[in-house]
Coordinates of C-alpha atoms and ligand atoms in Angstrom, one line a residue:
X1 CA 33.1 17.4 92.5
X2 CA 33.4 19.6 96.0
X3 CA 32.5 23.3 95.4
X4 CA 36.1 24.9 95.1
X5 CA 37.6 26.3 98.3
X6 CA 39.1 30.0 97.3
X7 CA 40.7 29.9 93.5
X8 CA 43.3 32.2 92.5
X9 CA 44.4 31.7 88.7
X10 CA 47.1 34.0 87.9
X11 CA 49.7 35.2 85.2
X12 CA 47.2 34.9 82.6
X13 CA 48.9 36.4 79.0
X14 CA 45.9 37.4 78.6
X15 CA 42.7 37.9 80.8
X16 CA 39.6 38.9 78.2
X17 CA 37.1 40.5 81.5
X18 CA 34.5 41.7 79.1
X19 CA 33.8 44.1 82.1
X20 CA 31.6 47.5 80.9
X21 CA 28.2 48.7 81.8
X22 CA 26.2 47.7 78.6
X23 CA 24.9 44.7 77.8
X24 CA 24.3 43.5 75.1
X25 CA 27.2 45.1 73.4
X26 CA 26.9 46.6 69.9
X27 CA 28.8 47.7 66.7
X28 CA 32.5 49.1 68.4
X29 CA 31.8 47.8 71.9
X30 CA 31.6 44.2 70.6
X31 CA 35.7 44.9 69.6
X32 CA 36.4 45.7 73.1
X33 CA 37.5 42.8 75.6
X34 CA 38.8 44.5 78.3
X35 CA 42.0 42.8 78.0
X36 CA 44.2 42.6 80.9
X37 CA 48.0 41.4 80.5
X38 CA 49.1 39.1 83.2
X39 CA 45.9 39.0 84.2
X40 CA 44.1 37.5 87.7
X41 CA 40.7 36.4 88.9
X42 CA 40.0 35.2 92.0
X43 CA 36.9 32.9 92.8
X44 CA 35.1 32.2 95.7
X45 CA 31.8 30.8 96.8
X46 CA 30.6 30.7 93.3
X47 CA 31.5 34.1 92.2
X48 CA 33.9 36.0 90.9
X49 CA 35.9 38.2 93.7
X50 CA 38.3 40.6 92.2
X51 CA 39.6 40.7 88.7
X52 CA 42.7 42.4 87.1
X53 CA 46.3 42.3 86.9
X54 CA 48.2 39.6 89.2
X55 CA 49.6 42.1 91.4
X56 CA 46.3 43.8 92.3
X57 CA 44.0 40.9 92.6
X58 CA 47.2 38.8 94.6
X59 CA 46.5 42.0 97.4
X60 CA 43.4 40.8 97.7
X61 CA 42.6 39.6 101.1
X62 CA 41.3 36.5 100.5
X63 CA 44.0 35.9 98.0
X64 CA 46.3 34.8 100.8
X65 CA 44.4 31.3 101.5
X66 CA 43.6 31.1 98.3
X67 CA 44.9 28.2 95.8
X68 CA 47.0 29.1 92.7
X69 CA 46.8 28.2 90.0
X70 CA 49.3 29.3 87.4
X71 CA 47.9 30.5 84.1
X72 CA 50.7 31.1 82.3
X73 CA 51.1 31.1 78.5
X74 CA 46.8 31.2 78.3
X75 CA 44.2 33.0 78.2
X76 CA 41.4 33.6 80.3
X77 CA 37.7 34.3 79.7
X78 CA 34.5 34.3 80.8
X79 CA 33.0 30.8 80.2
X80 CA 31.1 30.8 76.8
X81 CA 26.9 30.3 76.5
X82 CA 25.7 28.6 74.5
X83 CA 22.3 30.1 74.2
X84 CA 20.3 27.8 71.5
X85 CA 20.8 24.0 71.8
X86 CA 18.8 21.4 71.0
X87 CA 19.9 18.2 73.3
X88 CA 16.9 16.3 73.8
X89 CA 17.2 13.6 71.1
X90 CA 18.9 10.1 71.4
X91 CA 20.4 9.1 68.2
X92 CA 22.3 11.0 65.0
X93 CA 20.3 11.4 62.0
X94 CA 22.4 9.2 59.4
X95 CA 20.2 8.4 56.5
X96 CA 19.6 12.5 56.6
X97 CA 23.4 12.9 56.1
X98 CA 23.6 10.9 53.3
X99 CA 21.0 12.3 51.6
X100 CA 22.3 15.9 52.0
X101 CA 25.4 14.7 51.0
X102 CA 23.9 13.0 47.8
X103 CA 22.3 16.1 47.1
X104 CA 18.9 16.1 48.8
X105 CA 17.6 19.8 50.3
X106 CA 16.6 20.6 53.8
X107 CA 13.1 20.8 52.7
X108 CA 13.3 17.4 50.3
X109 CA 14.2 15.7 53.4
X110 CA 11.9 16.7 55.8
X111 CA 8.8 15.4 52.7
X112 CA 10.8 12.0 52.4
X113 CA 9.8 11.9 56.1
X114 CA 13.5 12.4 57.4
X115 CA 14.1 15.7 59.5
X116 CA 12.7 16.8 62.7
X117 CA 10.2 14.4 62.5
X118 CA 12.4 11.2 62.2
X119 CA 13.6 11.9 65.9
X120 CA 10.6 12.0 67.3
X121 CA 10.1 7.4 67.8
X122 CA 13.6 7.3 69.9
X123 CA 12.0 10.5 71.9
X124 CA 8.9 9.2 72.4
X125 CA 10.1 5.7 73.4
X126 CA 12.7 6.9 75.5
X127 CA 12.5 7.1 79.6
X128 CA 13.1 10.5 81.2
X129 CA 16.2 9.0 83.0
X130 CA 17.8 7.7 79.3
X131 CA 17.0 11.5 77.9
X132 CA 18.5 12.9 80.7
X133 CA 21.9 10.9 79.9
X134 CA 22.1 12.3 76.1
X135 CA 21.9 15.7 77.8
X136 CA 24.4 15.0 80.5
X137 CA 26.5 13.6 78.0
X138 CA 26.0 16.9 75.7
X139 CA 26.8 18.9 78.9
X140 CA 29.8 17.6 79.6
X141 CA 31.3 17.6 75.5
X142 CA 29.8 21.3 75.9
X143 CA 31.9 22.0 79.0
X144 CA 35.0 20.5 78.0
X145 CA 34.9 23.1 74.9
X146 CA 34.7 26.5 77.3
X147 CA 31.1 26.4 77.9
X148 CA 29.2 27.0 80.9
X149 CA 25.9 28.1 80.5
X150 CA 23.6 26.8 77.9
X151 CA 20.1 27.4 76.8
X152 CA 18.7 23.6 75.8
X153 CA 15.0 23.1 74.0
X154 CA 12.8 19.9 74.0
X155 CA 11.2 19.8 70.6
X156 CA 11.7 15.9 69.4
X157 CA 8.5 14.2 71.4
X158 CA 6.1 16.9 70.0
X159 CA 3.6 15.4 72.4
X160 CA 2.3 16.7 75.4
X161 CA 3.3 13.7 77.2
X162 CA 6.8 13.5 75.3
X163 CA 7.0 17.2 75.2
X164 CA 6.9 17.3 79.1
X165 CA 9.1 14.2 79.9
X166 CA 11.9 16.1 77.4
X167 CA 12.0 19.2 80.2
X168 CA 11.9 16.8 82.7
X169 CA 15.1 15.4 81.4
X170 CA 16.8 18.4 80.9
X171 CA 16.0 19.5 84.6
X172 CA 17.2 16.2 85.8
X173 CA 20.2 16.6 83.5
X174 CA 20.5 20.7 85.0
X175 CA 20.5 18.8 88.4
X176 CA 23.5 17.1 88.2
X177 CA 25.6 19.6 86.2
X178 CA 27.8 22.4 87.5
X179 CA 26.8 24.6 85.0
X180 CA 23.9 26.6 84.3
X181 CA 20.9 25.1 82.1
X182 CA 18.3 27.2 80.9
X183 CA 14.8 25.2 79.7
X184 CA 12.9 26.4 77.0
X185 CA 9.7 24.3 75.8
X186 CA 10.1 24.1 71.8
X187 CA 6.5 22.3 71.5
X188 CA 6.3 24.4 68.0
X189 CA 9.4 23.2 66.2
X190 CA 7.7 21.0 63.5
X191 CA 3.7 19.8 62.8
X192 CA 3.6 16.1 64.4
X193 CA 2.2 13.7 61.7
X194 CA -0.6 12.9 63.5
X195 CA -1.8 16.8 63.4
X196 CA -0.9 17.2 59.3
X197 CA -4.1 17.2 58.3
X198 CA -5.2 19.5 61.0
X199 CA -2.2 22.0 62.2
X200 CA -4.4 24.5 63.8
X201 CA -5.4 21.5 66.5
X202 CA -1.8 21.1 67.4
X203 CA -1.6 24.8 68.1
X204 CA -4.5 24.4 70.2
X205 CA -2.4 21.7 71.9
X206 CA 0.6 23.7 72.6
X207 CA -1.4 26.9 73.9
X208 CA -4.0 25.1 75.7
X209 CA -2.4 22.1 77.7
X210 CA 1.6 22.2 76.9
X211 CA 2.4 25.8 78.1
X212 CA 0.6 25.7 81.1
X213 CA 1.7 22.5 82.0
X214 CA 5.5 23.4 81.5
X215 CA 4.6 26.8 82.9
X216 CA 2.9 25.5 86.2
X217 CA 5.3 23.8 87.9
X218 CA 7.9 25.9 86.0
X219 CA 9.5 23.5 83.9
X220 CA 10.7 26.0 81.3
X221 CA 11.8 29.4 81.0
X222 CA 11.4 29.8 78.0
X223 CA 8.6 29.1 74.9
X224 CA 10.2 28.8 71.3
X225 CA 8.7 28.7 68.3
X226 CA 9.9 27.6 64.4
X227 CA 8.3 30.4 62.4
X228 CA 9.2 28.9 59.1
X229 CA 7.3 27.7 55.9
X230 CA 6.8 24.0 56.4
X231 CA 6.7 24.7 60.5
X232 CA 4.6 27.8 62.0
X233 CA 2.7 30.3 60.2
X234 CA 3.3 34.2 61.7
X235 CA -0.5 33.8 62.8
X236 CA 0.0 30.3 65.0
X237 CA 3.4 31.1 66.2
X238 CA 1.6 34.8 67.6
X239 CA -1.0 32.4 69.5
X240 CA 1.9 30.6 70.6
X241 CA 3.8 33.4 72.0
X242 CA 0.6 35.3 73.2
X243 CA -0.2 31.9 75.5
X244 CA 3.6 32.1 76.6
X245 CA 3.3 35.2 77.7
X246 CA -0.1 34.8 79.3
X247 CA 1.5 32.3 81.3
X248 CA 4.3 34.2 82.4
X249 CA 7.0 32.4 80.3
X250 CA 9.8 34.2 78.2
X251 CA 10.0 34.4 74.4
X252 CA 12.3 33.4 71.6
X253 CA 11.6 32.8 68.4
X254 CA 13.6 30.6 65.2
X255 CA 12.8 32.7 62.1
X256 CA 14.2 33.8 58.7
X257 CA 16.3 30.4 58.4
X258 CA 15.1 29.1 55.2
X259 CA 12.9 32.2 53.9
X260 CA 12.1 36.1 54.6
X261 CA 9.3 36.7 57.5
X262 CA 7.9 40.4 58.0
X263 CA 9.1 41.2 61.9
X264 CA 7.0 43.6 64.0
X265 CA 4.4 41.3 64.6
X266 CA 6.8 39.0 66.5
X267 CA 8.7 41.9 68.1
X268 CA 6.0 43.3 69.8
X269 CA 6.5 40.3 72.2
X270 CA 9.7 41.3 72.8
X271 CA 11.5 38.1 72.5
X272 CA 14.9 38.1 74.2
X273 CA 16.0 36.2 71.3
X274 CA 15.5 35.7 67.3
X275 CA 17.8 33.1 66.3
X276 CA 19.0 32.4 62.9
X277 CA 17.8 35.1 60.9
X278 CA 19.6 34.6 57.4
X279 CA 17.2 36.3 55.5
X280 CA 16.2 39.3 57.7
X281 CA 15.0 42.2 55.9
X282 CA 17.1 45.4 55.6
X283 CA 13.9 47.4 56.4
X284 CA 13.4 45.2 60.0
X285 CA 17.1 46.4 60.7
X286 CA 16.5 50.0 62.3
X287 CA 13.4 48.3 64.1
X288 CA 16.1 45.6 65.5
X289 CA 18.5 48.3 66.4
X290 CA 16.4 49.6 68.9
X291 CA 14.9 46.6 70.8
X292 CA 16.9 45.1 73.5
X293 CA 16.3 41.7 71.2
X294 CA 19.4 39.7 70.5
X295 CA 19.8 38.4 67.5
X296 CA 21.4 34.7 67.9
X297 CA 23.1 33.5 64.9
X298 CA 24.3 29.8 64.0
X299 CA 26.7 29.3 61.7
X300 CA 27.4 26.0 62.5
X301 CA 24.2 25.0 60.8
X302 CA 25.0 26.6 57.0
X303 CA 28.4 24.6 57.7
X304 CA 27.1 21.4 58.0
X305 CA 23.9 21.9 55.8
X306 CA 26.8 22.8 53.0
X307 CA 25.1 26.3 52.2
X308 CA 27.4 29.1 50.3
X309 CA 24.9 31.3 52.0
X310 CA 25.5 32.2 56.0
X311 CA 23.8 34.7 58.2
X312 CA 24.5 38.6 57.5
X313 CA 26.6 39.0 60.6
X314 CA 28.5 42.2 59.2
X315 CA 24.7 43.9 57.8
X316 CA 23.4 43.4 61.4
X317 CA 27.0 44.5 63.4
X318 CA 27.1 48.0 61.4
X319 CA 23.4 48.5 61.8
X320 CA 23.6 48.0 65.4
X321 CA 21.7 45.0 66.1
X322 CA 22.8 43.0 69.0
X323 CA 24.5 39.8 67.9
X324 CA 24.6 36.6 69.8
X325 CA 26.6 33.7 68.5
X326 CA 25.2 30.2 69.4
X327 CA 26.0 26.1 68.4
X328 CA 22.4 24.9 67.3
X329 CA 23.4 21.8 68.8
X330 CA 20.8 19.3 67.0
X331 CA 20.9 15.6 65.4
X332 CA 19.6 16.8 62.1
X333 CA 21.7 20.2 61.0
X334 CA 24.6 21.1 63.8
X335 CA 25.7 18.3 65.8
X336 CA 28.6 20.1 67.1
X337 CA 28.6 20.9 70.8
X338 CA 31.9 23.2 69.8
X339 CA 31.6 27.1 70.6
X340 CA 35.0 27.3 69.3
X341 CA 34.2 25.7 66.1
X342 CA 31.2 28.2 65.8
X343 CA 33.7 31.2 66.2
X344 CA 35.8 30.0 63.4
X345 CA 32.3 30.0 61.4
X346 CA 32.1 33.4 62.5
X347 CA 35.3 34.7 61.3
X348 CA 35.9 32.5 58.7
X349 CA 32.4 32.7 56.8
X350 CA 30.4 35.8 58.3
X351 CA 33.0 37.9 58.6
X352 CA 33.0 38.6 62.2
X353 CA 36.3 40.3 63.6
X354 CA 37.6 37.9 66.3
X355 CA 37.0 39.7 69.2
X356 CA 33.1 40.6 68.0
X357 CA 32.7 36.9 67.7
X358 CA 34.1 36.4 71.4
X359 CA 31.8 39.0 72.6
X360 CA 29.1 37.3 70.8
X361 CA 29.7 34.0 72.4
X362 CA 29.9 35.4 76.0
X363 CA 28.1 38.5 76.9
X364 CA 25.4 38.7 74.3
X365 CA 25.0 35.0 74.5
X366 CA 24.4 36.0 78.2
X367 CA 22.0 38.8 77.0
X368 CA 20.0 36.7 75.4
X369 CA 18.7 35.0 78.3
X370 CA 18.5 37.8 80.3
X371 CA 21.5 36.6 82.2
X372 CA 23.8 39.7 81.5
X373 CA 23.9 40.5 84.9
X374 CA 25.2 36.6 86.4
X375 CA 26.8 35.3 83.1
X376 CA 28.9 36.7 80.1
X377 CA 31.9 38.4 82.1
X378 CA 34.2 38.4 84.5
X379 CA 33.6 41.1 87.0
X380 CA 33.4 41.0 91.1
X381 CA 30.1 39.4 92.0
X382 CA 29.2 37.3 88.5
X383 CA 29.4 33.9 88.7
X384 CA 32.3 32.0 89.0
X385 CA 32.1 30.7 85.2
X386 CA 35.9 30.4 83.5
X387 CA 37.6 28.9 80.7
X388 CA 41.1 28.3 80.3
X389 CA 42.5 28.1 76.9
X390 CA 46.2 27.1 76.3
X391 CA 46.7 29.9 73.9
X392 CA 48.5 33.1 74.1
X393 CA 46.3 35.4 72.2
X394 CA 42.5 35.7 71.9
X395 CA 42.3 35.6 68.5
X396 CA 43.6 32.1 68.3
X397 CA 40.0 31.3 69.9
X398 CA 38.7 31.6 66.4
X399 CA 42.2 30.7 64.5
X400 CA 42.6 26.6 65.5
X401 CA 39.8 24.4 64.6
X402 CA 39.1 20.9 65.1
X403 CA 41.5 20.6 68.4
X404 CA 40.4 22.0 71.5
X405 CA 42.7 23.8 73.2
X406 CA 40.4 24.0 76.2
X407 CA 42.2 22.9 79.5
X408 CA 40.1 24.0 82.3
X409 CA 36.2 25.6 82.8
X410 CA 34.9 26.5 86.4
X411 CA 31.0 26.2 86.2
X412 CA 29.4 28.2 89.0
X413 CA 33.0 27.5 91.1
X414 CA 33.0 24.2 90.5
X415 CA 36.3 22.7 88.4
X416 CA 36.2 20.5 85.5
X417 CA 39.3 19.9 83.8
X418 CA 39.2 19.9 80.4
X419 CA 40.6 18.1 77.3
X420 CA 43.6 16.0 77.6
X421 CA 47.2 17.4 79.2
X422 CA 49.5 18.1 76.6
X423 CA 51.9 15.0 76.3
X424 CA 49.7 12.3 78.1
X425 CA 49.0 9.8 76.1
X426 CA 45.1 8.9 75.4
X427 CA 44.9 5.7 77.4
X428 CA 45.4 8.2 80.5
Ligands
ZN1 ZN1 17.4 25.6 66.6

């Protein structure tokens, strides 16, 4: 694909521009879109130009030599960001599924040796270039969905060797996408088998030689951690983070997914993300409230995992926690690469309003890796990332599920089209 010459889309029946000073939004801001009816953006160079109703942006002066494109009867939005993904893996976990399906727990599967740890041979085995092609190919299903940034971990080789190679993938996979990729090292998401008998020596691992080895030449952004019973302990994941930021790496944390964890000692590393969080603690809530952490739920996951229980989406909105909505994309418990399908999880099972879920999925999203002030809405000078639905009203962005109405996503200027044209038949 050629970077786009000037791009005028226009006549939208509805352009959602997100546009407002705050980020990340909270309680009553996360219900405002800043809707504009036949609405207009115009693209150039990678960024976003002017933005409002057709007649104002079409005044423009580089709207004259610009290419139209004629939006009517859709809807407009900043592209969505995905900002917790696990891609680096290489085949689905099947046996897992059955179990799960026959009854087996999240826990029972990961002691039969199934889980995070039954990726890990095809990692290890793999070559960079054949990880790099599961990502691509996770990339593009991501993109053709409305998505154009996305926040991907390594976290299946659980080596250094393998741990490395994984963000070596995903930057070779970042290389040739149009989107943006953000790389966080996930060393800490399970105990390897080889370090069972001794976990402490595996944190030693990750603190000692894989941070600053993904740190120096900067192959991540980002250092995660799985604070969870059965993964991290508070104590190891702190000398996880600690190292991170020692290193001068960024922090996000999984916690509170299967059971309660007390939070100040990982906030004091203010993480720009805690992700999951279905068991947070009312008391942590105030404490929440007043960090600038997000807090990046995944509803996709109780979905497929079968769970009555999902994330307390409404508790955290009305305290004022900043909310983040992401996929989890990941072979053992969300392999969905569908933003869409997560704001239907939203609505449907946390009881998100539509447009808090859309704000979720865009501008907190964006908040959540510090990318508020590129990604998450469309105002003059942020990226040029779009999606183009072939609906009329934003709330049918949560209402349809399993179809994609997606037709078009501009990643950093450059155009994809998306999903198939209405009426063609498949074979086209
Ligand atoms: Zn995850």
């Amino acid at each position: 694909m050629k970077p786009s010459p000037p791009v005028l889309l226009t006549h939208a029946t509805q352009l959602l521009s997100l546009r407002g000073q705050t980020a990340p939004r909270r309680r009553d801001q996360m219900l405002d879109l800043g809707i504009i009816s036949d609405g207009a953006v115009l693209l150039h160079s990678g960024v976003v130009v002017a933005v409002g109703s057709t007649d104002e942006v079409a005044r423009h002066t580089l709207a004259g030599n610009a290419e139209e494109i004629d939006c009517r009867g859709k809807v407009i939005l900043p592209g969505f960001v995905d900002s917790h993904t696990h891609p680096v893996f290489t085949a689905p976990r099947l046996v897992d599924f059955e179990k799960r399906i026959a009854g087996a727990s999240y826990e029972e599967i990961a002691a039969a040796g199934g889980g995070i740890r039954s990726s890990l041979a095809g990692v290890r085995e793999a070559t960079t270039a054949q990880l790099a092609q599961h990502v691509t190919r996770a990339l593009n299903e991501m993109a053709q969905q409305g998505t154009t940034t996305v926040e991907a971990k390594s976290g299946y080789g659980l080596t250094l060797e393998s741990e490395l190679k994984s963000l070596q993938a995903l930057k070779l996979a970042a290389e040739g996408w149009d989107g943006t990729l953000v790389s966080t090292l996930l060393g800490a998401h399970v105990v390897p088998p080889e370090y069972r008998s001794d976990p402490d020596a595996y944190v030693s691992l990750i603190c000692e030689q894989m941070i600053p080895a993904a740190a120096s030449p900067k192959l991540a952004e980002y250092v995660d951690v799985f604070c969870e019973k059965g993964a991290f302990t508070v104590e190891q994941s702190i000398k996880i983070l600690r190292a991170a930021v020692e290193h001068g790496l960024k922090t996000r944390v999984h916690l509170c997914q299967l059971t309660p964890a007390e939070l100040a000692p990982i906030l004091q590393f203010n993480p720009d993300s805690l992700d999951h969080m279905d068991y947070v603690a009312d008391g942590d809530l105030p404490a929440l409230a007043k960090s600038h952490t997000v807090v990046t739920l995944l509803p996709a996951v109780n979905y497929y995992l079968g769970l009555d229980q999902f994330p307390p989406a409404r508790k955290l909105i009305d305290s004022g926690v900043a909310v983040a909505l992401a996929t989890d994309y990941n072979p053992g418990s969300s392999p969905t690469p569908s933003m869409p399908f997560v704001l239907s999880a939203a609505c449907t099972h946390m009881k998100m309003a539509p447009a808090e879920a859309i704000t979720a999925a865009t501008i907190n999203g964006a908040s959540a890796l510090n990318l508020q002030h590129r990604k998450g809405s469309l105002e003059p000078g942020k990226d040029a990332d779009v999606a183009v639905f072939e609906v009329t009203d934003y709330r049918e962005l949560a209402y349809w599920v399993g179809v994609n109405r997606c037709r078009q996503v501009f990643l950093n200027g450059y155009r994809s089209e998306s999903g198939l044209t209405p009426g063609l038949p498949n074979r086209l």
